Every structure is written in C-alpha cells, then in structure tokens.
Amino acid sequence: MKSFKIAYRNLLRMKRRTFLTASLIAVGVVFVLLFVSFSGSFKNYMISQITDSMLGHIQIHKKGYVSSLDSLPLDKNLKAKIVKKITEKLQSMPEVVSFSKRLKFGAMISNFTTSTNVRLNGIYPKQEMKTLPLLKNRIKGRVDLKPGEIIIPELIAKGMKLKIGDTVVLVATNAKGSMNAKTLKIAGIVGILSGPGGKDGYIHIQDARELLRADKGEINEIIIRTKNISQVDATTLKLKKWIKTIAKPKLEVHSWKKLTPFINIAKMIDLMSISIQIVLISLVLISILNVMIMSVYERIKEIGTLKAIGTPKSFIVSMFVNEGILLAILGAIIGTALTFVLILLVGDVRFSFGRQDNLLLTPQITVYDVMFVWILVICISIVASIYPSIKAANLKPVEALRS
Amino acid sequence: MVILKNVYKSYKTGEVVTEVIKGLNLEIKQGEFVAIIGPSGSGKSTILNMIGGLDTPSKGDIFVDNQDIAKLSDAELSKFRAKKLGFIFQDFNLIPVFTVRENIKFVLDVIKHSNEDIEHLLQEIGILEHIDKFPDQLSGGQKQRVAVARALVGKPKLILADEPTANLDSKSAQKVIEIMKKMQKEFNTTFIFSTHDTRLTSEVSRILELEDGKIVRDIKK
C-alpha cells in the first residue's frame, strides 16, 4: 500500500506529465474501443442479418449439394425417409430452437411479356419464419405465404415492373428433365441481401413439389436455428458425429460460417482489430517506458536514500510498477469515458453494404470489450515498468546518493 | 562498535586509479560522538559510506557491531542498514511525496516496528506542529530535524551523518547539534559525522582529522 501511495503522489506531483501520458494512453484506448464498437456492431449486424433472415445457423444437405449450389441441383434431394430421421433427431436436441425444410430450385419467371431466371425456395412458411425471425423484416407485403402465392426478389420486381397482387408464371425443369409451369400471385417482395440466397424468392413447398413433380416429403435443404449463435460450432459438431452413423445417403452439415463469404470480411475485421490493438500496445509501452525511465532518472537520489535506509529491492520495484499501473488505469478511465461520450455524440450510423442501402449501425461496447482493453493496457504497463523499476532497484546506493 | 582494519579504497576513472583511503585503521566505541574533519576530497564521505555499507572497500575489513559487513549480501546489507544504522544527509534527502509523519513512519515500516511514538519524538525535536506537512513546506533547519528524527526513530546503534549542518543557518545548525547530542546521551547512540563546521567540532567527544586518505590526528576530548 505504501508503494501505491508513493506512486499515486508522484503522479500528482508531476501533474502535467501524468496528464500528457495518460492522454496518450487514452487516445489509444479510444481508437481500440471505437473500432471494436463500430466494427463489432457491423459484424454482429451483418451476421444477424445473414443467419436470421437467410441462412439460419446450420444447414443439412445431401453430400455434395453445397459445392454445386450455384446450379441448384435437383438430383441431390433428400427423400422423405431420411428427412423423417433428421426431423426426429433435431426435435430431440434441446439446443435446437427450430428448423425449416426447403426445396430449392431454379426456374424461369414470366410476367407474360418478359421473362427471367429466378432462384426459389419452396418453404413451409411458419417453420421458415420461426427459423429466420428477421426474414419478415425483408418482406414487403404478406409473409404468411399460402399455396398459389409467391414472394419475389426485389430486383426482379423492379426489373419486370411487378407489384404485389400481380400474377406471374413459373416454368421449371425437374430432376428427370420434364418441364412444368404454374401460375402464382405475388404476395410479397423480398429485399436483397449480400451472399448466397440473398436474391432468392419464396413459394409454398406444396407449389414447389407440384411444379417439380417431386415426391411428398422430398426436400434438399434443412436450416436450423440454435438457442444461441455461440452454440453453433458445438451443435454442428454434434450433428456431424450423428450423420456419420447414417450409412446412406451421405449427408453434410455446415455452420453458417462455411456458407457465406461474409465470414472472410468478419475475419478481416478481427485482423484489423488486432492491428489496432497492437498500435495501442505500442502506445502504452512506449509512453509508460519513457515516463518510467524519466521518473527513475529524476529520482535517483530518492532511490539512493530509500536504499540507504534499508528499503528492500522489491519495494522499489513495486513503487515504479505501481506508478505505471496507475498511469495506465488513469489513461484507460479517460479513454473509456471519452469513447462513451463520442458514441453518444455520433449515435446510430446509416450505411450501405453491397446493394443493401440504409443499414442501421448501432455502435455498442460490451463490458467484455472494456475489460479486455483495460487488462491489456494494465498488463502492458506492467511490462513497460519492469525494466526501469529493476534498473532503479539495482542502483548502487552510493552512486545514487552522489548524483 | 566500528572497527576498520587496514582499509583501502580506490576509484578507477578510465585508466586513472585514484586512491582515496590509504590503509585506514580505526576503532570507535559505542556511544562515541565522533567528527571526521578534513579538506574536500580527503575521503570523509567515503569512510562514512563504507561504514554504512553503501560502498565497499577495495581492501581491508570493516566490522560494525561485530559484523563483517563485506561478507553480507545485498539483501542482508539492506536489513543490516535498516536495523542498525541511521543516516543523516547534507541535503536532508526526505521523500518529497511523504509528510513528516510518513517519512518517519516509513523507516518503522521497513524494520517492521509500529509501536514507536512518532509524535513524542517530534515533540522532543521541536517540530511536532509540522507533522502533517510535506518537505517542501519546511525550512532547511526543519527538514534536517525531520531527517534526524527519521535516523533516530528505529533506535539504531549507529548514526552516520554526512555534513549534517552544512546547509543550515547558525540557529538551525545549533538546534540540530543539540538534538543529536541529546539523543546520543539518551540512547547511547554512536554518532559519526563528517563536517567542516567548527560549531559541531566543539561539541564532539572525538575528532578524526583526515588528510590524503589517512588519519593524521585523532583527538579525544
């Protein structure tokens, strides 16, 4: 405690230097926390959009489906028997909140004057909305899709000048090569989202099966929502172990991380976050090392006196280390307070990402973020103070007193 | 109390070796009030530093309270200084961020004594009213009295003082001398100090005159 008192009073004695050093640390803390808060919010927002309105947390397919997803193959559909088995398994897993079965396929859409290609999901609407709670936010119009209705992608609606209530014709080729057509009424328009499936439309699974002349219960994708996104990896692993017990057909399980290219952007964000943290570490290291070395040189005589009266080396070391820690804490407090003020001032930010406009970013800092930065700053301050404090403790008293 | 046997001390600056102490033999008994005098550079401070374990002799043995201090490790020397020695410096050397009370209490903390009556000691020395002041709020004389109190509080057997009155006016110097004498009588503490101050030499029981690293006169009163 005594060494803390000396450290604290020395910082007070050198007010200007203390303030300047703490400010430098605070700048670093502000940079890290602001970056973490904005990039973290962006990352979480995008992940939530992707998983809660498009991909779900985990998907199950027949082996090889994902690698040929671009062509939306129909020869890799799952038959009713295996779907029943998977359904029973998912229903028995407490970590699975809900799941939805899909029949994905490509078709041609026509408004009777023009036509274009469209990617479609045949869905059970209630299950789909439960598994993708944010999907309804992307849809203008009705979300409780009924047989005979379609939710078309926004880009197609614009391109073909279609609106809710209009009628369109879908023409699709099934797995055996025969073509079929069906007339549907537009119930809603779904907004685009970056990534696979972001430009897909939706029809009722009954219509999809009719159009493709598929067997009852036939699907090609199961999307799963876990209780918490942090359970995704463990649940994926559990499912992977389980599907190994099924001899035929071979299945594959993917978490959302393996299904969207956004994960690479998320990794880039994490990498940039580490880079900013390295800048913070350098700032703290250099400023505290500099101040502590100066402090030792200024107080050589004081150190000599302490040694002459028999003060143990450990006390002298702790005196300077504590000074570094207090400086770091002061800088961290100022930096954290400044960050909160800046976030309050800036408030919510609207931004565009790819073809998505008007996305709302709400920067947030978690207790974990603040604690992480504080622990980092304090640890670095200890490292930076060690060298000068050991130098001080090893000074020869006679030389220190003579200075 | 203090025995120096054939002590030599030399310093090397580049290729030049300067011999400061040349074969010193000396014995000081418990309770003696000894002044070491001599011109600047004669080795007064060096002797005090070596007796106090702050510096080591190039050759020879130094015994303080029957302890060969050359054989002590760094940590042992620190403990030895804390328990057996008190230091008074020309420039007072108080801890600037501590109050008078804290400066004195610090020594007690180092030797793990907590029951000493700091206020009584400060009363005796005449600076009790300044107990909660910081060093920069005190005059030179007051600072040196605090330094004396700090040296005395752990009741050491030996106090080493390097020109304790050099930076003081006559009145303050007189007061410091009086306190040191009083304490020496009260606790039978051995005082060894280097000085140029004739006011101080007139009060001592023994004067050691140093010239070129050798004692040229040993006057016992």
Tab-separated table of C-alpha atoms in Angstrom, chain A:
chain	number	residue	atom	x	y	z
A	1	MET	CA	0.000	0.000	0.000
A	2	LYS	CA	2.851	2.337	0.852
A	3	SER	CA	4.355	1.873	-2.600
A	4	PHE	CA	0.938	2.674	-4.121
A	5	LYS	CA	0.833	5.857	-2.041
A	6	ILE	CA	4.286	6.915	-3.277
A	7	ALA	CA	3.281	6.079	-6.857
A	8	TYR	CA	-0.010	7.943	-6.611
A	9	ARG	CA	1.560	11.050	-5.052
A	10	ASN	CA	4.393	11.072	-7.572
A	11	LEU	CA	1.849	11.125	-10.370
A	12	LEU	CA	0.079	14.007	-8.638
A	13	ARG	CA	3.376	15.820	-8.183
A	14	MET	CA	4.064	15.623	-11.928
A	15	LYS	CA	0.577	16.656	-12.977
A	16	ARG	CA	1.339	17.835	-16.500
A	17	ARG	CA	3.442	14.815	-17.405
A	18	THR	CA	0.910	12.466	-15.878
A	19	PHE	CA	-1.884	14.115	-17.825
A	20	LEU	CA	0.025	14.016	-21.112
A	21	THR	CA	0.994	10.363	-20.747
A	22	ALA	CA	-2.476	9.348	-19.624
A	23	SER	CA	-3.905	11.277	-22.595
A	24	LEU	CA	-1.691	9.354	-24.980
A	25	ILE	CA	-2.878	6.071	-23.498
A	26	ALA	CA	-6.442	7.387	-23.595
A	27	VAL	CA	-6.122	8.119	-27.335
A	28	GLY	CA	-5.094	4.507	-27.900
A	29	VAL	CA	-7.962	3.235	-25.759
A	30	VAL	CA	-10.432	5.447	-27.665
A	31	PHE	CA	-9.159	4.097	-31.005
A	32	VAL	CA	-9.483	0.491	-29.914
A	33	LEU	CA	-12.862	0.850	-28.224
A	34	LEU	CA	-14.340	2.906	-31.070
A	35	PHE	CA	-13.084	0.450	-33.651
A	36	VAL	CA	-14.275	-2.527	-31.618
A	37	SER	CA	-17.647	-0.902	-31.061
A	38	PHE	CA	-18.283	0.063	-34.708
A	39	SER	CA	-16.708	-2.975	-36.336
A	40	GLY	CA	-18.263	-5.276	-33.748
A	41	SER	CA	-21.684	-3.763	-34.306
A	42	PHE	CA	-21.243	-4.019	-38.081
A	43	LYS	CA	-20.107	-7.614	-37.816
A	44	ASN	CA	-22.900	-8.614	-35.445
A	45	TYR	CA	-25.482	-6.780	-37.549
A	46	MET	CA	-24.387	-8.481	-40.747
A	47	ILE	CA	-24.107	-11.910	-39.124
A	48	SER	CA	-27.539	-11.489	-37.610
A	49	GLN	CA	-28.974	-10.421	-40.991
A	50	ILE	CA	-27.350	-13.365	-42.756
A	51	THR	CA	-28.253	-16.016	-40.195
A	52	ASP	CA	-31.636	-14.703	-39.065
A	53	SER	CA	-33.084	-13.815	-42.445
A	54	MET	CA	-31.346	-16.071	-44.943
A	55	LEU	CA	-29.099	-18.979	-43.952
A	56	GLY	CA	-30.079	-19.985	-40.456
A	57	HIS	CA	-27.338	-21.107	-38.090
A	58	ILE	CA	-26.699	-24.574	-39.518
A	59	GLN	CA	-27.749	-26.361	-42.711
A	60	ILE	CA	-28.027	-30.036	-43.596
A	61	HIS	CA	-27.840	-31.289	-47.205
A	62	LYS	CA	-27.080	-34.401	-49.155
A	63	LYS	CA	-23.305	-34.718	-49.610
A	64	GLY	CA	-22.029	-32.572	-52.492
A	65	TYR	CA	-25.021	-30.225	-52.535
A	66	VAL	CA	-23.235	-27.133	-51.214
A	67	SER	CA	-20.342	-27.451	-53.673
A	68	SER	CA	-22.805	-27.450	-56.557
A	69	LEU	CA	-25.198	-24.930	-55.014
A	70	ASP	CA	-24.815	-22.449	-57.898
A	71	SER	CA	-26.617	-24.821	-60.249
A	72	LEU	CA	-29.299	-25.652	-57.660
A	73	PRO	CA	-29.162	-29.387	-58.447
A	74	LEU	CA	-32.292	-31.459	-58.001
A	75	ASP	CA	-30.516	-34.798	-58.113
A	76	LYS	CA	-29.260	-34.252	-54.571
A	77	ASN	CA	-32.653	-34.085	-52.927
A	78	LEU	CA	-33.368	-35.812	-49.638
A	79	LYS	CA	-36.163	-38.367	-49.644
A	80	ALA	CA	-38.957	-38.442	-47.086
A	81	LYS	CA	-37.475	-41.367	-45.145
A	82	ILE	CA	-34.181	-39.670	-44.321
A	83	VAL	CA	-35.910	-36.318	-43.771
A	84	LYS	CA	-38.077	-38.013	-41.117
A	85	LYS	CA	-34.950	-39.394	-39.422
A	86	ILE	CA	-33.290	-35.944	-39.395
A	87	THR	CA	-36.503	-34.345	-38.147
A	88	GLU	CA	-36.672	-36.761	-35.205
A	89	LYS	CA	-33.045	-36.079	-34.348
A	90	LEU	CA	-33.472	-32.298	-34.475
A	91	GLN	CA	-36.626	-32.479	-32.364
A	92	SER	CA	-34.681	-34.371	-29.695
A	93	MET	CA	-31.914	-31.759	-29.468
A	94	PRO	CA	-32.590	-29.161	-26.735
A	95	GLU	CA	-30.138	-26.687	-28.287
A	96	VAL	CA	-32.195	-26.559	-31.497
A	97	VAL	CA	-34.926	-23.931	-31.261
A	98	SER	CA	-36.465	-24.578	-34.661
A	99	PHE	CA	-35.678	-25.876	-38.125
A	100	SER	CA	-37.194	-25.455	-41.560
A	101	LYS	CA	-37.188	-27.705	-44.614
A	102	ARG	CA	-36.663	-26.241	-48.066
A	103	LEU	CA	-36.822	-27.349	-51.638
A	104	LYS	CA	-34.524	-25.006	-53.562
A	105	PHE	CA	-34.605	-24.827	-57.316
A	106	GLY	CA	-34.089	-22.562	-60.299
A	107	ALA	CA	-36.969	-21.512	-62.552
A	108	MET	CA	-37.997	-19.052	-65.202
A	109	ILE	CA	-40.418	-16.326	-64.163
A	110	SER	CA	-42.616	-14.555	-66.677
A	111	ASN	CA	-44.997	-11.613	-66.458
A	112	PHE	CA	-46.481	-12.653	-69.828
A	113	THR	CA	-44.379	-10.100	-71.737
A	114	THR	CA	-40.852	-10.711	-70.434
A	115	SER	CA	-39.168	-13.479	-68.518
A	116	THR	CA	-36.021	-14.022	-66.452
A	117	ASN	CA	-34.342	-16.616	-64.254
A	118	VAL	CA	-35.160	-16.798	-60.584
A	119	ARG	CA	-33.833	-18.832	-57.643
A	120	LEU	CA	-36.625	-20.086	-55.438
A	121	ASN	CA	-37.099	-21.723	-52.063
A	122	GLY	CA	-40.080	-23.940	-51.579
A	123	ILE	CA	-40.833	-23.469	-47.887
A	124	TYR	CA	-43.130	-24.289	-45.011
A	125	PRO	CA	-43.886	-20.614	-44.247
A	126	LYS	CA	-44.485	-20.936	-40.479
A	127	GLN	CA	-41.329	-23.028	-39.921
A	128	GLU	CA	-39.309	-20.720	-42.159
A	129	MET	CA	-40.404	-17.572	-40.300
A	130	LYS	CA	-39.671	-19.206	-36.930
A	131	THR	CA	-36.211	-20.305	-38.023
A	132	LEU	CA	-35.440	-16.963	-39.730
A	133	PRO	CA	-37.021	-14.390	-37.411
A	134	LEU	CA	-35.667	-11.410	-39.399
A	135	LEU	CA	-36.914	-12.653	-42.799
A	136	LYS	CA	-40.264	-10.924	-42.312
A	137	ASN	CA	-38.413	-7.575	-41.995
A	138	ARG	CA	-37.103	-8.040	-45.535
A	139	ILE	CA	-40.513	-8.746	-46.972
A	140	LYS	CA	-42.941	-6.083	-48.166
A	141	GLY	CA	-46.437	-7.486	-48.295
A	142	ARG	CA	-47.713	-10.691	-46.684
A	143	VAL	CA	-45.336	-13.097	-45.029
A	144	ASP	CA	-47.872	-15.911	-44.393
A	145	LEU	CA	-47.371	-17.425	-47.798
A	146	LYS	CA	-50.221	-19.663	-48.999
A	147	PRO	CA	-50.275	-22.204	-51.841
A	148	GLY	CA	-50.684	-20.350	-55.136
A	149	GLU	CA	-48.642	-17.372	-53.915
A	150	ILE	CA	-45.074	-16.220	-54.431
A	151	ILE	CA	-42.711	-13.761	-52.747
A	152	ILE	CA	-40.469	-12.425	-55.494
A	153	PRO	CA	-36.998	-10.854	-55.102
A	154	GLU	CA	-36.905	-7.048	-55.173
A	155	LEU	CA	-34.536	-6.945	-58.175
A	156	ILE	CA	-36.934	-8.994	-60.319
A	157	ALA	CA	-39.913	-6.909	-59.139
A	158	LYS	CA	-38.084	-3.751	-60.267
A	159	GLY	CA	-36.756	-5.236	-63.493
A	160	MET	CA	-40.080	-6.704	-64.579
A	161	LYS	CA	-42.151	-3.885	-63.076
A	162	LEU	CA	-44.077	-6.308	-60.886
A	163	LYS	CA	-46.075	-5.377	-57.825
A	164	ILE	CA	-47.949	-7.182	-55.069
A	165	GLY	CA	-51.142	-8.723	-56.409
A	166	ASP	CA	-49.783	-9.259	-59.918
A	167	THR	CA	-49.753	-12.721	-61.468
A	168	VAL	CA	-46.640	-14.459	-62.762
A	169	VAL	CA	-45.893	-17.788	-64.400
A	170	LEU	CA	-43.106	-20.046	-63.163
A	171	VAL	CA	-41.590	-22.574	-65.551
A	172	ALA	CA	-39.209	-25.172	-64.107
A	173	THR	CA	-37.468	-28.346	-65.213
A	174	ASN	CA	-37.461	-31.230	-62.764
A	175	ALA	CA	-34.762	-33.776	-62.000
A	176	LYS	CA	-35.906	-36.044	-64.837
A	177	GLY	CA	-35.802	-33.222	-67.408
A	178	SER	CA	-39.518	-32.680	-67.859
A	179	MET	CA	-40.850	-29.124	-67.737
A	180	ASN	CA	-43.829	-27.815	-65.859
A	181	ALA	CA	-45.446	-24.423	-65.349
A	182	LYS	CA	-47.530	-22.832	-62.638
A	183	THR	CA	-49.322	-19.515	-62.296
A	184	LEU	CA	-48.817	-17.725	-58.972
A	185	LYS	CA	-49.943	-14.466	-57.388
A	186	ILE	CA	-47.377	-12.128	-55.890
A	187	ALA	CA	-47.966	-11.954	-52.116
A	188	GLY	CA	-44.807	-10.059	-51.241
A	189	ILE	CA	-41.468	-8.668	-52.391
A	190	VAL	CA	-38.314	-9.676	-50.541
A	191	GLY	CA	-35.383	-7.261	-50.175
A	192	ILE	CA	-31.949	-8.312	-51.369
A	193	LEU	CA	-29.139	-9.355	-49.054
A	194	SER	CA	-25.462	-9.933	-49.824
A	195	GLY	CA	-24.403	-13.530	-50.055
A	196	PRO	CA	-25.830	-16.832	-51.308
A	197	GLY	CA	-29.615	-16.913	-51.138
A	198	GLY	CA	-29.827	-13.161	-50.777
A	199	LYS	CA	-31.663	-12.791	-54.087
A	200	ASP	CA	-33.954	-15.810	-53.733
A	201	GLY	CA	-37.744	-15.769	-53.918
A	202	TYR	CA	-40.136	-17.952	-51.923
A	203	ILE	CA	-43.117	-20.161	-52.765
A	204	HIS	CA	-45.095	-22.620	-50.704
A	205	ILE	CA	-43.466	-26.083	-50.579
A	206	GLN	CA	-46.652	-27.631	-51.940
A	207	ASP	CA	-46.360	-25.491	-55.117
A	208	ALA	CA	-42.670	-26.324	-55.416
A	209	ARG	CA	-43.367	-30.060	-55.292
A	210	GLU	CA	-46.164	-29.724	-57.824
A	211	LEU	CA	-44.025	-27.695	-60.156
A	212	LEU	CA	-41.103	-30.113	-59.909
A	213	ARG	CA	-43.322	-33.183	-59.687
A	214	ALA	CA	-41.340	-34.140	-56.608
A	215	ASP	CA	-42.292	-36.865	-54.148
A	216	LYS	CA	-44.156	-35.992	-50.987
A	217	GLY	CA	-41.691	-35.091	-48.240
A	218	GLU	CA	-38.845	-34.502	-50.715
A	219	ILE	CA	-36.581	-31.550	-49.907
A	220	ASN	CA	-32.930	-30.584	-50.461
A	221	GLU	CA	-32.096	-28.330	-47.514
A	222	ILE	CA	-32.777	-28.148	-43.787
A	223	ILE	CA	-31.948	-24.913	-41.999
A	224	ILE	CA	-31.536	-24.969	-38.221
A	225	ARG	CA	-31.710	-22.261	-35.572
A	226	THR	CA	-29.877	-22.872	-32.264
A	227	LYS	CA	-30.832	-21.276	-28.954
A	228	ASN	CA	-27.739	-19.087	-29.109
A	229	ILE	CA	-25.422	-18.390	-32.028
A	230	SER	CA	-22.480	-19.261	-29.768
A	231	GLN	CA	-23.771	-22.867	-29.709
A	232	VAL	CA	-23.383	-23.198	-33.479
A	233	ASP	CA	-19.978	-24.872	-33.536
A	234	ALA	CA	-20.815	-27.380	-30.810
A	235	THR	CA	-24.170	-28.217	-32.383
A	236	THR	CA	-22.598	-28.576	-35.831
A	237	LEU	CA	-20.040	-30.977	-34.398
A	238	LYS	CA	-22.746	-32.961	-32.642
A	239	LEU	CA	-24.742	-33.259	-35.867
A	240	LYS	CA	-21.654	-34.192	-37.861
A	241	LYS	CA	-20.988	-37.030	-35.421
A	242	TRP	CA	-24.582	-38.141	-35.696
A	243	ILE	CA	-24.714	-38.171	-39.513
A	244	LYS	CA	-21.705	-40.466	-39.550
A	245	THR	CA	-23.990	-43.081	-38.047
A	246	ILE	CA	-26.230	-42.887	-41.123
A	247	ALA	CA	-24.860	-45.161	-43.828
A	248	LYS	CA	-26.949	-43.888	-46.729
A	249	PRO	CA	-27.449	-41.329	-48.103
A	250	LYS	CA	-24.306	-39.465	-47.127
A	251	LEU	CA	-25.175	-36.114	-45.593
A	252	GLU	CA	-23.245	-32.938	-44.931
A	253	VAL	CA	-23.620	-30.392	-42.133
A	254	HIS	CA	-22.400	-26.822	-42.460
A	255	SER	CA	-22.484	-23.954	-39.998
A	256	TRP	CA	-23.312	-20.501	-41.395
A	257	LYS	CA	-19.576	-19.705	-41.301
A	258	LYS	CA	-18.940	-22.209	-44.099
A	259	LEU	CA	-21.820	-20.963	-46.206
A	260	THR	CA	-21.259	-17.219	-46.556
A	261	PRO	CA	-18.285	-15.263	-47.887
A	262	PHE	CA	-19.046	-12.655	-45.202
A	263	ILE	CA	-17.037	-14.770	-42.772
A	264	ASN	CA	-13.913	-13.575	-44.627
A	265	ILE	CA	-14.952	-9.964	-44.058
A	266	ALA	CA	-15.560	-10.835	-40.395
A	267	LYS	CA	-12.064	-12.337	-40.229
A	268	MET	CA	-10.629	-9.185	-41.820
A	269	ILE	CA	-12.408	-7.102	-39.190
A	270	ASP	CA	-10.916	-9.262	-36.440
A	271	LEU	CA	-7.478	-8.903	-38.028
A	272	MET	CA	-7.852	-5.122	-38.196
A	273	SER	CA	-8.965	-5.144	-34.593
A	274	ILE	CA	-5.765	-6.968	-33.636
A	275	SER	CA	-3.724	-4.409	-35.632
A	276	ILE	CA	-5.373	-1.535	-33.773
A	277	GLN	CA	-4.677	-3.339	-30.507
A	278	ILE	CA	-1.007	-3.628	-31.480
A	279	VAL	CA	-0.974	0.149	-32.021
A	280	LEU	CA	-2.468	0.562	-28.537
A	281	ILE	CA	0.119	-1.792	-27.048
A	282	SER	CA	2.921	0.199	-28.711
A	283	LEU	CA	1.486	3.495	-27.480
A	284	VAL	CA	1.186	2.276	-23.898
A	285	LEU	CA	4.540	0.509	-23.987
A	286	ILE	CA	6.463	3.474	-25.347
A	287	SER	CA	4.774	6.163	-23.282
A	288	ILE	CA	4.994	4.302	-19.978
A	289	LEU	CA	8.535	3.099	-20.626
A	290	ASN	CA	9.546	6.661	-21.452
A	291	VAL	CA	7.884	8.148	-18.378
A	292	MET	CA	9.213	5.480	-16.060
A	293	ILE	CA	12.781	5.865	-17.324
A	294	MET	CA	12.476	9.626	-16.826
A	295	SER	CA	10.995	9.075	-13.400
A	296	VAL	CA	13.872	6.820	-12.369
A	297	TYR	CA	16.475	9.330	-13.569
A	298	GLU	CA	14.736	12.197	-11.780
A	299	ARG	CA	14.513	10.265	-8.548
A	300	ILE	CA	17.918	8.613	-8.377
A	301	LYS	CA	18.749	10.418	-5.158
A	302	GLU	CA	15.408	9.412	-3.647
A	303	ILE	CA	16.111	5.808	-4.626
A	304	GLY	CA	19.595	6.118	-3.048
A	305	THR	CA	18.006	7.363	0.172
A	306	LEU	CA	15.465	4.535	0.178
A	307	LYS	CA	18.253	2.021	-0.297
A	308	ALA	CA	20.377	3.676	2.421
A	309	ILE	CA	17.587	3.306	4.970
A	310	GLY	CA	17.325	-0.378	4.100
A	311	THR	CA	14.271	-0.424	1.814
A	312	PRO	CA	14.045	-3.833	0.111
A	313	LYS	CA	14.505	-4.025	-3.674
A	314	SER	CA	11.016	-5.456	-4.068
A	315	PHE	CA	9.524	-2.284	-2.603
A	316	ILE	CA	11.423	-0.087	-5.067
A	317	VAL	CA	10.310	-2.292	-7.970
A	318	SER	CA	6.695	-2.206	-6.813
A	319	MET	CA	6.856	1.586	-6.376
A	320	PHE	CA	7.609	2.115	-10.081
A	321	VAL	CA	5.424	-0.712	-11.357
A	322	ASN	CA	2.509	0.697	-9.374
A	323	GLU	CA	3.169	4.104	-10.898
A	324	GLY	CA	2.930	2.533	-14.361
A	325	ILE	CA	-0.259	0.690	-13.429
A	326	LEU	CA	-1.882	3.839	-12.041
A	327	LEU	CA	-0.940	5.744	-15.190
A	328	ALA	CA	-2.465	3.001	-17.309
A	329	ILE	CA	-5.657	2.956	-15.231
A	330	LEU	CA	-5.939	6.739	-15.488
A	331	GLY	CA	-5.456	6.582	-19.265
A	332	ALA	CA	-7.962	3.731	-19.536
A	333	ILE	CA	-10.562	5.644	-17.483
A	334	ILE	CA	-10.161	8.800	-19.591
A	335	GLY	CA	-10.177	6.766	-22.811
A	336	THR	CA	-13.264	4.757	-21.883
A	337	ALA	CA	-15.178	7.861	-20.777
A	338	LEU	CA	-14.201	9.663	-23.985
A	339	THR	CA	-15.308	6.686	-26.075
A	340	PHE	CA	-18.733	6.634	-24.412
A	341	VAL	CA	-19.113	10.378	-25.000
A	342	LEU	CA	-18.098	10.002	-28.665
A	343	ILE	CA	-20.503	7.109	-29.182
A	344	LEU	CA	-23.309	9.131	-27.616
A	345	LEU	CA	-22.456	12.100	-29.847
A	346	VAL	CA	-22.178	10.067	-33.050
A	347	GLY	CA	-25.210	7.907	-32.273
A	348	ASP	CA	-26.607	5.474	-34.826
A	349	VAL	CA	-24.971	5.379	-38.257
A	350	ARG	CA	-26.717	4.535	-41.520
A	351	PHE	CA	-24.600	2.859	-44.169
A	352	SER	CA	-24.687	0.847	-47.368
A	353	PHE	CA	-23.149	-2.583	-47.842
A	354	GLY	CA	-23.041	-4.005	-51.328
A	355	ARG	CA	-26.501	-3.493	-52.817
A	356	GLN	CA	-28.029	-3.089	-49.381
A	357	ASP	CA	-28.821	0.511	-48.513
A	358	ASN	CA	-29.829	2.311	-45.393
A	359	LEU	CA	-28.472	-0.281	-42.982
A	360	LEU	CA	-28.567	0.909	-39.391
A	361	LEU	CA	-25.453	0.528	-37.275
A	362	THR	CA	-25.794	0.985	-33.519
A	363	PRO	CA	-22.307	1.078	-32.010
A	364	GLN	CA	-22.119	-0.698	-28.683
A	365	ILE	CA	-19.398	-1.510	-26.215
A	366	THR	CA	-19.717	-4.541	-24.011
A	367	VAL	CA	-18.290	-4.918	-20.521
A	368	TYR	CA	-16.112	-7.634	-22.027
A	369	ASP	CA	-14.629	-5.166	-24.581
A	370	VAL	CA	-13.846	-2.606	-21.887
A	371	MET	CA	-12.397	-5.225	-19.555
A	372	PHE	CA	-10.264	-6.667	-22.336
A	373	VAL	CA	-8.785	-3.247	-23.196
A	374	TRP	CA	-8.225	-2.406	-19.546
A	375	ILE	CA	-6.480	-5.703	-18.820
A	376	LEU	CA	-4.377	-5.276	-21.974
A	377	VAL	CA	-3.355	-1.728	-21.007
A	378	ILE	CA	-2.549	-2.717	-17.420
A	379	CYS	CA	-0.532	-5.775	-18.462
A	380	ILE	CA	1.474	-3.728	-20.965
A	381	SER	CA	2.065	-1.009	-18.368
A	382	ILE	CA	3.494	-3.651	-16.013
A	383	VAL	CA	5.780	-4.959	-18.770
A	384	ALA	CA	6.871	-1.385	-19.618
A	385	SER	CA	7.563	-0.530	-15.962
A	386	ILE	CA	9.555	-3.646	-15.143
A	387	TYR	CA	12.799	-2.615	-16.862
A	388	PRO	CA	13.057	0.889	-15.339
A	389	SER	CA	11.990	-0.368	-11.906
A	390	ILE	CA	14.572	-3.168	-11.872
A	391	LYS	CA	17.159	-0.646	-13.014
A	392	ALA	CA	16.142	1.569	-10.091
A	393	ALA	CA	16.204	-1.295	-7.587
A	394	ASN	CA	19.694	-2.343	-8.718
A	395	LEU	CA	21.220	1.115	-8.425
A	396	LYS	CA	24.214	1.226	-6.101
A	397	PRO	CA	23.184	3.433	-3.167
A	398	VAL	CA	26.461	5.285	-3.042
A	399	GLU	CA	26.251	6.215	-6.729
A	400	ALA	CA	22.576	7.131	-6.449
A	401	LEU	CA	23.229	9.395	-3.455
A	402	ARG	CA	26.158	11.059	-5.195
A	403	SER	CA	24.030	12.002	-8.246
